[in-house]
Amino acid sequence: MARIDTFLFTLLGFFLACVRALPQSTSDPNFVGEVINALQVGLVKDINAFITLDSLTTNIISVNFDAKNPLIFELTIDRVMSSAGLNGTVFATFDQTFSKPVVVPPLGTKNSGTFGNVLLPQGATASLDIIPFGELDLISTDVFLRAATIGGKLGIPIPITGLKQSDVPTVYTLDLS
């Protein structure tokens, strides 16, 4: 079943690359995101959140995530904007432009590297309540990537907006020293 999903998603990716090259008078910028959501092919394998003693006063944490690539060609992630939470409540938001883009190999995964400035809009104390669940929902995520890159160079720019993904495994690391 996974091979069929991968094949269909790859075929769809090539189709989208060809369609994007055609001039269009009406274009839905959310189309790619809607297709990914419909196929339930998430781009995030897991999330790691790092909470420090300072986080309790600043409401800022650090995170990293493992991006997964279900396609047979390389993807390079340049920027991610995301709101994550649980049961429809947003507990974390960020807008991260990667100084060194995240190059995800074909049919593989790649860690984003840890980055800060992840805001906890509910506050750090209230956000501690979601730790026992061990998961987050990506409520709204926009990814700016390039498809079919070679070693992270060149590629076809594809903005993917409105991605949603449920039950992403999340590990919370508390450093309260």
XYZ file of N, CA and C in Angstrom, residues 40 44-47 68 85-87 133-139 164-170:
69
model
N -3.579 12.648 2.856
C -3.069 12.438 4.215
C -1.604 11.999 4.204
N 5.812 15.921 7.926
C 6.570 15.918 9.184
C 6.464 14.545 9.832
N 7.622 13.954 10.103
C 7.654 12.629 10.729
C 7.502 12.751 12.243
N 8.231 13.687 12.837
C 8.152 13.890 14.288
C 8.704 15.265 14.651
N 8.414 15.664 15.894
C 8.817 16.983 16.399
C 9.519 16.792 17.733
N 9.814 14.507 6.130
C 9.857 13.293 5.314
C 9.474 13.617 3.882
N -0.787 22.596 17.672
C -1.508 22.534 18.928
C -2.180 21.198 19.127
N -3.254 21.245 19.861
C -3.985 20.032 20.194
C -5.467 20.380 20.279
N -6.299 19.540 19.704
C -7.756 19.724 19.734
C -8.195 21.107 19.245
N 0.421 14.083 26.289
C -0.183 13.535 25.073
C 0.871 13.029 24.090
N 2.072 13.619 24.113
C 3.156 13.161 23.255
C 2.906 13.339 21.765
N 2.069 14.285 21.408
C 1.793 14.544 20.000
C 1.300 15.965 19.817
N 1.394 16.442 18.582
C 0.863 17.744 18.202
C 0.139 17.609 16.869
N -0.836 18.463 16.663
C -1.485 18.575 15.363
C -0.914 19.817 14.690
N -0.553 19.692 13.421
C -0.161 20.863 12.648
C -1.455 21.465 12.118
N -1.886 22.531 12.762
C -3.190 23.119 12.486
C -3.178 23.881 11.164
N -2.208 20.539 6.803
C -2.686 20.094 8.113
C -2.194 18.669 8.318
N -1.819 18.361 9.539
C -1.372 17.005 9.851
C -1.714 16.723 11.308
N -2.351 15.598 11.547
C -2.769 15.248 12.908
C -1.826 14.233 13.529
N -1.783 14.269 14.851
C -1.098 13.248 15.648
C 0.379 13.071 15.293
N 1.098 14.169 15.166
C 2.528 14.087 14.893
C 3.239 13.765 16.206
N 3.976 12.640 16.269
C 4.686 12.293 17.501
C 5.609 13.436 17.930
N 5.528 13.793 19.207
C 6.304 14.923 19.722
C 6.971 14.538 21.027
